[in-house]
Amino acid sequence: MNPQRTRRRGPALENAILDAAWDVLVEHGYHGLTYEAVAARAHTSRPVLYRRWPTRDDLLLATITRYRAAQPVEIPDTGDLRADAIGFLRNADAGLTGMITLISVQLMDYFRDTGTNFTTLRDALGSPTPTPCEIIVARAVARGDLPDVPRSRRLLNLPFDLFRHDVLMTLRPLPAHSLTEIVDEIWLPLLRR
Amino acid sequence: MNPQRTRRRGPALENAILDAAWDVLVEHGYHGLTYEAVAARAHTSRPVLYRRWPTRDDLLLATITRYRAAQPVEIPDTGDLRADAIGFLRNADAGLTGMITLISVQLMDYFRDTGTNFTTLRDALGSPTPTPCEIIVARAVARGDLPDVPRSRRLLNLPFDLFRHDVLMTLRPLPAHSLTEIVDEIWLPLLRR
DNA sequence: GCCTCAAGATACGTGAATGTTTCTTAGGGC
DNA sequence: GCCCTAAGAAACATTCACGTATCTTGAGGC
C-alpha cells in the first residue's frame, strides 16, 4: 500500500469502502463483488471488511443502501411538452442508468429465489403516484396544449417504459437521438392524435 | 458412474449434454454453469465437454441455440394486420416468455463478465432479419392495407419491444388484454397515422 | 470378430476467493 | 506524551473450478 496515504478510521474509512464497493459492483456485477476486489479498490485489507460486514450480502446491502440516498431525477417544467419530456428522459439517462443496470444485474437472483419481480419491488418501495410522465402530461393539459381526454397508463408512461427497455437491453446510457426519437416519433403523435 | 448406463456417442451424447446444460442454466444461472456441474448432470466427464466446447461461452451459446431452435415462434398470416400482430404476440407470449425470463435472470452475470449485453447476444445467435414485426408490416403493405412509406426500426418493432419490456418487468406471461392494448392503442394508430 | 476411435474415469498443477489468525503500527482520546 | 484501539499487512488452510494429460474400455465400422 502507498506509504504516503494516511490511515483512515471510522466513517471516513467506511464510506471510502462502500464507494469502492459501488464502483466494483457497477463494473463487475455481483459476481465480481469479492472481498478481495473491494479491499484492493479501497486500498485496505480484507479483515477490515470482514470486521464490518461478515457476509457478502451484508456488504451488498450496505452498498446499495448508501446509494439509495442518491439523487432524485428532476422533472423539468419549461412550459413546453416536448422539452419537458426530452429533458426528463435526459435526466433519467444521466442519473438512473446505473441504478437500472445494477438492479437488473443484482436483483434477478433475488427475484428468482423469492418469486417476485421488478413491479413487486417498485410497489414495495412506495410507487410514486403520479409518475413523472403523468405529471408532464397533466401540466400540458392544464396549459391547454393537450386535450383533456382520458389516457391509459400504458400510453402515459410509454416513453419511460421504452427508455427502461432500451437500458435493460444495452446496459448502457442511451444516445440522445434515441430519447428524441421516443418522444417525437412515438409519444407525441399518440398524445396529439 | 452407473455401470448399467450404455455409453453414448455422437449427436445422442451431444444433445444429452446440451439438455443437461440447459437444466443447469435454468436452475443455477450462468454462474452455476460450470463444466463440472454440466458433466455431472449429463453423467459424463469434463474432457468430453472440453473436446466439443473449448470455452464456457461456446457451451452457453450452443445451449441457448439448441433451446431456441426447439422453440420456434410462428408468425401467423391471416391477411389481417391486427390479427397477425396479436396472433404473433400471443405465440411469443406462449413460447418466448421462458426464454426471456431465463436470459434476464440468468445471463446478467455473463453480460457483466464479457462487457456484452442482450443485443450483442441476440446478434451472436443470428438475428432474424427482417424481424417478425417487419414481416407483418411488409405483408400489410403488399396487400395495400398500409401506405408504402419508410418507417423507423423503433416503430416497426415497437410491439415486440413493449412485450419484451413487460415480460422483463413481471417475469410472467402477459395477460391477453395487454397484448391487444399494445396493438390497438399504440402500434396500429402510429402505423396508420 | 477385430480395430479403431472416442467416451469416460482419474489425476495433477494452477489460480482465485474464502474465512481466519497473527503481528505491526498509526491515530485519537485522555 | 502515553495508551489503547483499530487499520493494515501478511500468512494460513480450504474450497472450487479450470485446463490438460493419461489411461481404460466400450461402441460401431469393416
Short mmCIF file of C-alpha atoms (C1' of nucleotides) in Angstrom, two decimals:
data_model
loop_
_atom_site.label_atom_id
_atom_site.label_comp_id
_atom_site.label_asym_id
_atom_site.label_seq_id
_atom_site.Cartn_x
_atom_site.Cartn_y
_atom_site.Cartn_z
CA MET A 1 0.00 0.00 0.00
CA ASN A 2 1.05 3.54 -0.68
CA PRO A 3 3.01 4.73 2.38
CA GLN A 4 2.04 8.33 1.58
CA ARG A 5 -1.60 7.61 2.25
CA THR A 6 -2.88 8.48 5.70
CA ARG A 7 -4.54 5.77 7.70
CA ARG A 8 -8.30 6.27 7.71
CA ARG A 9 -10.69 5.44 10.53
CA GLY A 10 -14.38 5.25 11.37
CA PRO A 11 -16.95 6.70 8.96
CA ALA A 12 -14.33 8.09 6.56
CA LEU A 13 -12.96 4.62 6.03
CA GLU A 14 -16.38 3.06 5.89
CA ASN A 15 -17.63 5.45 3.22
CA ALA A 16 -14.50 5.01 1.17
CA ILE A 17 -15.01 1.24 1.24
CA LEU A 18 -18.67 1.45 0.27
CA ASP A 19 -17.83 3.83 -2.57
CA ALA A 20 -15.23 1.37 -3.78
CA ALA A 21 -17.77 -1.44 -3.45
CA TRP A 22 -20.23 0.52 -5.57
CA ASP A 23 -17.60 1.00 -8.25
CA VAL A 24 -16.76 -2.67 -8.27
CA LEU A 25 -20.44 -3.57 -8.36
CA VAL A 26 -21.18 -1.35 -11.33
CA GLU A 27 -18.06 -2.50 -13.11
CA HIS A 28 -18.06 -6.23 -12.49
CA GLY A 29 -21.50 -7.07 -11.15
CA TYR A 30 -22.49 -9.13 -8.16
CA HIS A 31 -20.22 -11.97 -9.15
CA GLY A 32 -17.24 -9.63 -9.15
CA LEU A 33 -18.11 -8.12 -5.78
CA THR A 34 -15.48 -10.06 -3.84
CA TYR A 35 -13.83 -9.03 -0.61
CA GLU A 36 -10.56 -9.14 -2.47
CA ALA A 37 -11.64 -6.76 -5.19
CA VAL A 38 -13.34 -4.30 -2.85
CA ALA A 39 -10.43 -4.26 -0.41
CA ALA A 40 -7.98 -3.65 -3.24
CA ARG A 41 -10.11 -0.90 -4.75
CA ALA A 42 -10.47 0.80 -1.38
CA HIS A 43 -6.74 0.42 -0.63
CA THR A 44 -7.40 -1.55 2.51
CA SER A 45 -7.34 -5.21 3.51
CA ARG A 46 -9.96 -7.92 3.73
CA PRO A 47 -10.05 -8.26 7.52
CA VAL A 48 -11.18 -4.63 7.70
CA LEU A 49 -14.18 -5.59 5.58
CA TYR A 50 -14.92 -8.80 7.46
CA ARG A 51 -14.98 -6.90 10.74
CA ARG A 52 -17.84 -4.75 9.46
CA TRP A 53 -19.73 -6.96 7.03
CA PRO A 54 -19.43 -10.66 7.87
CA THR A 55 -21.11 -11.83 4.66
CA ARG A 56 -21.15 -10.64 1.08
CA ASP A 57 -24.85 -9.94 1.33
CA ASP A 58 -24.22 -7.58 4.22
CA LEU A 59 -21.69 -5.74 2.12
CA LEU A 60 -24.04 -5.64 -0.86
CA LEU A 61 -26.93 -4.37 1.20
CA ALA A 62 -24.82 -1.65 2.81
CA THR A 63 -23.54 -0.58 -0.59
CA ILE A 64 -27.00 -0.31 -2.11
CA THR A 65 -28.44 1.37 0.96
CA ARG A 66 -25.76 4.03 0.86
CA TYR A 67 -26.68 4.80 -2.73
CA ARG A 68 -30.41 4.72 -2.13
CA ALA A 69 -29.93 8.23 -0.77
CA ALA A 70 -28.74 9.15 -4.25
CA GLN A 71 -30.05 11.91 -6.41
CA PRO A 72 -33.72 12.04 -7.41
CA VAL A 73 -34.43 12.62 -11.10
CA GLU A 74 -35.64 16.14 -11.73
CA ILE A 75 -38.74 16.74 -13.80
CA PRO A 76 -38.21 19.89 -15.87
CA ASP A 77 -41.07 22.40 -16.14
CA THR A 78 -40.33 24.51 -19.19
CA GLY A 79 -43.88 25.19 -20.32
CA ASP A 80 -43.34 23.01 -23.38
CA LEU A 81 -44.46 19.38 -23.51
CA ARG A 82 -41.71 18.19 -25.84
CA ALA A 83 -38.97 19.97 -23.90
CA ASP A 84 -40.28 18.59 -20.61
CA ALA A 85 -40.38 15.04 -21.96
CA ILE A 86 -36.93 15.08 -23.55
CA GLY A 87 -35.45 16.89 -20.56
CA PHE A 88 -36.84 14.30 -18.17
CA LEU A 89 -35.52 11.42 -20.23
CA ARG A 90 -32.16 13.13 -20.40
CA ASN A 91 -32.07 13.48 -16.60
CA ALA A 92 -33.09 9.86 -16.20
CA ASP A 93 -30.44 8.81 -18.69
CA ALA A 94 -27.79 10.61 -16.67
CA GLY A 95 -28.97 9.51 -13.25
CA LEU A 96 -30.88 6.28 -13.47
CA THR A 97 -28.95 4.12 -15.89
CA GLY A 98 -26.53 2.94 -13.24
CA MET A 99 -29.32 2.05 -10.87
CA ILE A 100 -31.35 0.24 -13.52
CA THR A 101 -28.29 -1.67 -14.58
CA LEU A 102 -27.48 -2.52 -11.00
CA ILE A 103 -30.96 -3.75 -10.28
CA SER A 104 -31.14 -5.81 -13.42
CA VAL A 105 -27.80 -7.40 -12.67
CA GLN A 106 -28.05 -7.79 -8.95
CA LEU A 107 -31.61 -8.46 -8.00
CA MET A 108 -32.56 -11.00 -10.62
CA ASP A 109 -31.27 -13.82 -8.46
CA TYR A 110 -33.29 -12.43 -5.60
CA PHE A 111 -36.35 -12.27 -7.83
CA ARG A 112 -35.82 -15.83 -8.91
CA ASP A 113 -35.45 -17.07 -5.36
CA THR A 114 -38.44 -15.21 -3.96
CA GLY A 115 -40.70 -15.43 -6.99
CA THR A 116 -41.07 -11.66 -7.01
CA ASN A 117 -40.25 -9.19 -9.77
CA PHE A 118 -39.47 -5.58 -10.65
CA THR A 119 -43.04 -4.45 -10.23
CA THR A 120 -43.27 -6.03 -6.81
CA LEU A 121 -40.14 -4.25 -5.69
CA ARG A 122 -41.26 -0.91 -7.06
CA ASP A 123 -44.57 -1.20 -5.27
CA ALA A 124 -42.84 -2.27 -2.06
CA LEU A 125 -40.58 0.77 -2.23
CA GLY A 126 -43.63 3.00 -2.49
CA SER A 127 -44.58 3.70 -6.08
CA PRO A 128 -44.55 7.40 -6.91
CA THR A 129 -48.06 8.42 -7.93
CA PRO A 130 -48.45 10.15 -10.26
CA THR A 131 -45.42 9.14 -12.30
CA PRO A 132 -43.17 11.76 -13.89
CA CYS A 133 -44.70 11.16 -17.31
CA GLU A 134 -48.17 11.60 -15.89
CA ILE A 135 -47.08 14.86 -14.27
CA ILE A 136 -45.70 16.15 -17.55
CA VAL A 137 -48.93 15.34 -19.40
CA ALA A 138 -51.07 16.86 -16.67
CA ARG A 139 -49.15 20.10 -16.95
CA ALA A 140 -49.60 20.16 -20.72
CA VAL A 141 -53.33 19.56 -20.30
CA ALA A 142 -53.54 22.34 -17.73
CA ARG A 143 -51.84 24.72 -20.17
CA GLY A 144 -54.30 23.71 -22.86
CA ASP A 145 -51.56 22.20 -25.00
CA LEU A 146 -53.28 18.81 -24.95
CA PRO A 147 -56.99 17.92 -24.95
CA ASP A 148 -58.37 16.81 -21.60
CA VAL A 149 -59.29 13.24 -22.50
CA PRO A 150 -58.73 10.00 -20.57
CA ARG A 151 -55.49 8.21 -21.41
CA SER A 152 -54.34 4.71 -20.49
CA ARG A 153 -51.47 4.15 -18.09
CA ARG A 154 -49.61 2.42 -20.90
CA LEU A 155 -49.82 5.46 -23.15
CA LEU A 156 -48.97 7.90 -20.38
CA ASN A 157 -45.85 6.01 -19.29
CA LEU A 158 -44.83 4.87 -22.76
CA PRO A 159 -41.67 7.00 -23.06
CA PHE A 160 -40.21 5.85 -19.76
CA ASP A 161 -41.10 2.23 -20.49
CA LEU A 162 -39.29 2.45 -23.82
CA PHE A 163 -36.36 4.17 -22.14
CA ARG A 164 -36.18 1.46 -19.49
CA HIS A 165 -36.46 -1.22 -22.14
CA ASP A 166 -33.51 0.14 -24.09
CA VAL A 167 -31.40 0.48 -20.96
CA LEU A 168 -32.16 -3.11 -20.00
CA MET A 169 -31.25 -4.27 -23.48
CA THR A 170 -27.97 -2.41 -23.78
CA LEU A 171 -26.98 -1.90 -20.12
CA ARG A 172 -25.64 1.48 -21.23
CA PRO A 173 -26.89 5.06 -21.24
CA LEU A 174 -28.92 5.86 -24.33
CA PRO A 175 -27.70 8.20 -27.07
CA ALA A 176 -29.55 11.50 -27.29
CA HIS A 177 -31.18 10.67 -30.61
CA SER A 178 -32.89 7.66 -29.05
CA LEU A 179 -34.51 9.92 -26.48
CA THR A 180 -35.80 12.40 -29.09
CA GLU A 181 -36.92 9.51 -31.29
CA ILE A 182 -39.02 8.08 -28.48
CA VAL A 183 -40.68 11.43 -27.85
CA ASP A 184 -41.04 12.72 -31.43
CA GLU A 185 -41.84 9.57 -33.35
CA ILE A 186 -43.82 7.61 -30.78
CA TRP A 187 -45.19 9.51 -27.83
CA LEU A 188 -46.19 12.95 -29.13
CA PRO A 189 -48.04 11.65 -32.21
CA LEU A 190 -50.12 9.38 -29.95
CA LEU A 191 -50.82 12.08 -27.37
CA ARG A 192 -51.90 14.57 -30.04
CA ARG A 193 -53.90 12.06 -32.04
CA MET B 1 -20.96 -43.59 -12.96
CA ASN B 2 -23.82 -46.01 -13.24
CA PRO B 3 -22.43 -49.17 -14.81
CA GLN B 4 -25.88 -50.01 -16.20
CA ARG B 5 -25.87 -46.97 -18.46
CA THR B 6 -24.83 -47.54 -22.06
CA ARG B 7 -22.02 -45.43 -23.48
CA ARG B 8 -23.39 -42.72 -25.73
CA ARG B 9 -21.74 -41.27 -28.84
CA GLY B 10 -22.07 -38.51 -31.42
CA PRO B 11 -25.28 -36.48 -31.58
CA ALA B 12 -27.05 -38.50 -28.91
CA LEU B 13 -24.34 -37.64 -26.43
CA GLU B 14 -24.15 -34.05 -27.59
CA ASN B 15 -27.87 -33.47 -27.20
CA ALA B 16 -27.89 -35.10 -23.79
CA ILE B 17 -25.11 -32.77 -22.68
CA LEU B 18 -26.82 -29.66 -24.03
CA ASP B 19 -30.08 -30.67 -22.37
CA ALA B 20 -28.22 -31.09 -19.11
CA ALA B 21 -26.55 -27.73 -19.62
CA TRP B 22 -29.95 -26.11 -20.16
CA ASP B 23 -31.22 -27.61 -16.92
CA VAL B 24 -28.20 -26.37 -15.02
CA LEU B 25 -28.55 -22.92 -16.57
CA VAL B 26 -32.20 -22.62 -15.62
CA GLU B 27 -31.54 -23.94 -12.15
CA HIS B 28 -28.33 -22.19 -11.14
CA GLY B 29 -27.79 -19.39 -13.64
CA TYR B 30 -24.74 -18.53 -15.67
CA HIS B 31 -22.53 -18.53 -12.61
CA GLY B 32 -23.50 -22.12 -11.90
CA LEU B 33 -22.96 -23.22 -15.48
CA THR B 34 -19.61 -24.91 -14.83
CA TYR B 35 -18.07 -27.76 -16.75
CA GLU B 36 -18.13 -29.69 -13.52
CA ALA B 37 -21.85 -29.23 -12.95
CA VAL B 38 -22.84 -29.91 -16.57
CA ALA B 39 -20.67 -33.00 -16.82
CA ALA B 40 -22.11 -34.36 -13.59
CA ARG B 41 -25.69 -33.66 -14.69
CA ALA B 42 -25.10 -35.32 -18.05
CA HIS B 43 -23.36 -38.31 -16.43
CA THR B 44 -20.19 -37.74 -18.38
CA SER B 45 -16.80 -36.16 -17.71
CA ARG B 46 -15.31 -32.74 -18.26
CA PRO B 47 -12.86 -33.71 -21.02
CA VAL B 48 -15.82 -34.78 -23.15
CA LEU B 49 -17.16 -31.24 -22.87
CA TYR B 50 -13.80 -29.58 -23.47
CA ARG B 51 -13.35 -31.56 -26.69
CA ARG B 52 -16.52 -30.02 -28.11
CA TRP B 53 -16.75 -26.59 -26.48
CA PRO B 54 -13.35 -25.19 -25.56
CA THR B 55 -14.74 -22.23 -23.62
CA ARG B 56 -17.73 -21.70 -21.39
CA ASP B 57 -19.12 -19.18 -23.86
CA ASP B 58 -19.14 -21.82 -26.59
CA LEU B 59 -21.08 -24.11 -24.31
CA LEU B 60 -23.51 -21.34 -23.38
CA LEU B 61 -24.19 -20.33 -26.98
CA ALA B 62 -24.68 -23.93 -28.05
CA THR B 63 -27.10 -24.50 -25.18
CA ILE B 64 -29.21 -21.44 -25.96
CA THR B 65 -29.12 -22.09 -29.68
CA ARG B 66 -30.40 -25.62 -29.22
CA TYR B 67 -33.20 -24.50 -26.94
CA ARG B 68 -34.25 -21.71 -29.27
CA ALA B 69 -34.22 -23.99 -32.31
CA ALA B 70 -36.56 -26.28 -30.43
CA GLN B 71 -38.96 -23.45 -29.65
CA PRO B 72 -39.72 -21.53 -32.88
CA VAL B 73 -42.33 -18.78 -32.70
CA GLU B 74 -44.81 -18.90 -35.54
CA ILE B 75 -45.77 -15.75 -37.41
CA PRO B 76 -49.44 -16.00 -38.38
CA ASP B 77 -50.51 -14.92 -41.87
CA THR B 78 -54.23 -14.27 -41.73
CA GLY B 79 -54.47 -11.48 -44.26
CA ASP B 80 -55.31 -9.02 -41.49
CA LEU B 81 -52.69 -6.77 -39.90
CA ARG B 82 -54.30 -6.64 -36.46
CA ALA B 83 -54.89 -10.38 -36.31
CA ASP B 84 -51.33 -11.07 -37.43
CA ALA B 85 -49.89 -8.77 -34.79
CA ILE B 86 -51.98 -10.04 -31.91
CA GLY B 87 -51.50 -13.63 -33.02
CA PHE B 88 -47.75 -13.24 -33.14
CA LEU B 89 -47.63 -11.66 -29.69
CA ARG B 90 -49.81 -14.46 -28.38
CA ASN B 91 -47.44 -17.07 -29.81
CA ALA B 92 -44.46 -15.23 -28.39
CA ASP B 93 -46.21 -15.00 -25.04
CA ALA B 94 -46.70 -18.73 -25.00
CA GLY B 95 -43.28 -19.69 -26.29
CA LEU B 96 -40.76 -16.99 -25.54
CA THR B 97 -41.55 -15.98 -22.01
CA GLY B 98 -39.43 -18.76 -20.55
CA MET B 99 -36.56 -17.77 -22.77
CA ILE B 100 -36.72 -14.09 -21.94
CA THR B 101 -37.07 -14.82 -18.26
CA LEU B 102 -34.10 -17.13 -18.41
CA ILE B 103 -31.93 -14.60 -20.15
CA SER B 104 -32.86 -11.78 -17.86
CA VAL B 105 -32.45 -13.80 -14.71
CA GLN B 106 -29.50 -15.96 -15.51
CA LEU B 107 -27.35 -14.19 -18.02
CA MET B 108 -26.76 -10.83 -16.45
CA ASP B 109 -23.53 -12.08 -14.92
CA TYR B 110 -22.45 -13.17 -18.36
CA PHE B 111 -23.15 -9.73 -19.73
CA ARG B 112 -21.13 -8.19 -16.95
CA ASP B 113 -18.21 -10.56 -17.35
CA THR B 114 -17.97 -10.15 -21.08
CA GLY B 115 -18.93 -6.50 -21.30
CA THR B 116 -21.65 -7.51 -23.71
CA ASN B 117 -25.41 -7.18 -23.45
CA PHE B 118 -28.75 -8.51 -24.59
CA THR B 119 -28.36 -7.00 -28.04
CA THR B 120 -24.90 -8.49 -28.51
CA LEU B 121 -26.15 -11.93 -27.61
CA ARG B 122 -29.07 -11.67 -30.00
CA ASP B 123 -26.68 -10.75 -32.79
CA ALA B 124 -24.35 -13.62 -31.89
CA LEU B 125 -27.28 -16.02 -32.08
CA GLY B 126 -28.03 -14.77 -35.57
CA SER B 127 -30.62 -12.04 -35.53
CA PRO B 128 -33.51 -12.81 -37.83
CA THR B 129 -33.67 -10.13 -40.50
CA PRO B 130 -36.28 -8.98 -41.12
CA THR B 131 -37.85 -9.32 -37.68
CA PRO B 132 -41.33 -10.82 -37.31
CA CYS B 133 -42.86 -7.36 -36.84
CA GLU B 134 -41.21 -6.17 -40.02
CA ILE B 135 -42.56 -9.19 -41.87
CA ILE B 136 -46.07 -8.49 -40.64
CA VAL B 137 -45.90 -4.86 -41.77
CA ALA B 138 -44.40 -5.79 -45.12
CA ARG B 139 -47.31 -8.14 -45.76
CA ALA B 140 -49.81 -5.43 -44.88
CA VAL B 141 -48.07 -3.01 -47.24
CA ALA B 142 -48.07 -5.61 -50.01
CA ARG B 143 -51.83 -6.09 -49.54
CA GLY B 144 -52.33 -2.35 -49.74
CA ASP B 145 -53.60 -2.22 -46.16
CA LEU B 146 -50.84 0.22 -45.18
CA PRO B 147 -49.21 3.02 -47.18
CA ASP B 148 -45.75 2.20 -48.54
CA VAL B 149 -43.77 4.81 -46.59
CA PRO B 150 -40.42 4.46 -44.78
CA ARG B 151 -40.75 3.54 -41.10
CA SER B 152 -38.09 3.55 -38.38
CA ARG B 153 -36.89 0.32 -36.81
CA ARG B 154 -38.20 1.57 -33.49
CA LEU B 155 -41.71 1.97 -34.83
CA LEU B 156 -41.64 -1.31 -36.72
CA ASN B 157 -40.51 -3.33 -33.70
CA LEU B 158 -42.46 -1.34 -31.14
CA PRO B 159 -44.97 -4.06 -30.19
CA PHE B 160 -42.33 -6.69 -29.52
CA ASP B 161 -40.20 -4.21 -27.57
CA LEU B 162 -43.17 -3.36 -25.38
CA PHE B 163 -43.97 -7.03 -24.99
CA ARG B 164 -40.39 -7.79 -24.01
CA HIS B 165 -40.38 -4.88 -21.59
CA ASP B 166 -43.48 -6.10 -19.79
CA VAL B 167 -42.11 -9.63 -19.59
CA LEU B 168 -38.85 -8.37 -18.11
CA MET B 169 -40.75 -6.30 -15.57
CA THR B 170 -43.14 -9.00 -14.43
CA LEU B 171 -41.18 -12.18 -15.24
CA ARG B 172 -44.53 -13.69 -16.12
CA PRO B 173 -46.56 -14.27 -19.29
CA LEU B 174 -48.67 -11.25 -20.20
CA PRO B 175 -52.47 -11.24 -19.96
CA ALA B 176 -54.28 -11.15 -23.29
CA HIS B 177 -55.60 -7.63 -22.78
CA SER B 178 -52.05 -6.30 -22.57
CA LEU B 179 -51.30 -7.75 -25.98
CA THR B 180 -54.38 -6.20 -27.61
CA GLU B 181 -53.69 -2.93 -25.82
CA ILE B 182 -50.19 -2.77 -27.28
CA VAL B 183 -51.52 -3.38 -30.77
CA ASP B 184 -54.74 -1.35 -30.69
CA GLU B 185 -53.75 1.65 -28.59
CA ILE B 186 -50.12 2.08 -29.54
CA TRP B 187 -48.96 0.34 -32.69
CA LEU B 188 -51.85 0.49 -35.16
CA PRO B 189 -52.58 4.20 -34.60
CA LEU B 190 -48.93 5.00 -35.33
CA LEU B 191 -48.74 2.76 -38.39
CA ARG B 192 -51.94 4.23 -39.87
CA ARG B 193 -51.09 7.79 -38.96
"C1'" DG C 1 -14.75 -60.90 -34.59
"C1'" DC C 2 -11.24 -57.46 -34.89
"C1'" DC C 3 -9.71 -52.49 -34.90
"C1'" DT C 4 -10.11 -48.04 -34.25
"C1'" DC C 5 -11.55 -44.09 -32.04
"C1'" DA C 6 -13.88 -41.62 -28.79
"C1'" DA C 7 -16.30 -41.97 -24.22
"C1'" DG C 8 -15.41 -41.79 -19.73
"C1'" DA C 9 -12.54 -42.02 -15.43
"C1'" DT C 10 -8.81 -40.24 -12.89
"C1'" DA C 11 -5.18 -37.29 -11.53
"C1'" DC C 12 -2.36 -33.12 -11.40
"C1'" DG C 13 -0.99 -28.33 -11.28
"C1'" DT C 14 -2.91 -23.66 -11.25
"C1'" DG C 15 -5.44 -19.74 -9.79
"C1'" DA C 16 -8.90 -17.25 -7.35
"C1'" DA C 17 -11.54 -16.40 -3.44
"C1'" DT C 18 -12.81 -17.66 1.19
"C1'" DG C 19 -12.61 -17.10 6.28
"C1'" DT C 20 -9.36 -16.69 9.89
"C1'" DT C 21 -5.20 -15.62 12.61
"C1'" DT C 22 -1.18 -13.08 13.90
"C1'" DC C 23 1.54 -9.14 14.08
"C1'" DT C 24 2.92 -4.10 13.34
"C1'" DT C 25 1.97 0.38 13.50
"C1'" DA C 26 -0.58 4.69 13.23
"C1'" DG C 27 -4.41 7.94 15.21
"C1'" DG C 28 -7.11 9.81 18.56
"C1'" DG C 29 -8.54 10.21 23.44
"C1'" DC C 30 -7.07 11.25 27.73
"C1'" DG D 1 3.28 12.23 25.76
"C1'" DC D 2 1.23 7.70 26.70
"C1'" DC D 3 -2.11 4.06 25.66
"C1'" DC D 4 -5.44 1.67 23.52
"C1'" DT D 5 -7.82 0.54 19.74
"C1'" DA D 6 -8.30 -0.45 15.13
"C1'" DA D 7 -6.06 -0.12 10.45
"C1'" DG D 8 -3.46 -2.57 7.58
"C1'" DA D 9 -0.10 -6.29 6.08
"C1'" DA D 10 0.88 -10.98 5.69
"C1'" DA D 11 0.24 -15.74 6.00
"C1'" DC D 12 -2.57 -19.86 6.53
"C1'" DA D 13 -5.61 -23.89 5.18
"C1'" DT D 14 -9.64 -24.76 2.44
"C1'" DT D 15 -12.57 -24.90 -1.37
"C1'" DC D 16 -13.88 -24.79 -6.10
"C1'" DA D 17 -13.35 -24.56 -10.87
"C1'" DC D 18 -10.14 -24.54 -14.56
"C1'" DG D 19 -7.48 -26.76 -18.28
"C1'" DT D 20 -4.77 -30.67 -19.55
"C1'" DA D 21 -2.80 -35.30 -19.73
"C1'" DT D 22 -3.06 -40.19 -19.33
"C1'" DC D 23 -5.26 -44.45 -19.40
"C1'" DT D 24 -9.22 -47.98 -19.86
"C1'" DT D 25 -12.89 -49.62 -22.04
"C1'" DG D 26 -16.89 -49.82 -24.82
"C1'" DA D 27 -19.37 -48.99 -29.42
"C1'" DG D 28 -19.60 -49.05 -34.20
"C1'" DG D 29 -17.46 -49.87 -38.87
"C1'" DC D 30 -15.50 -53.10 -41.64
#
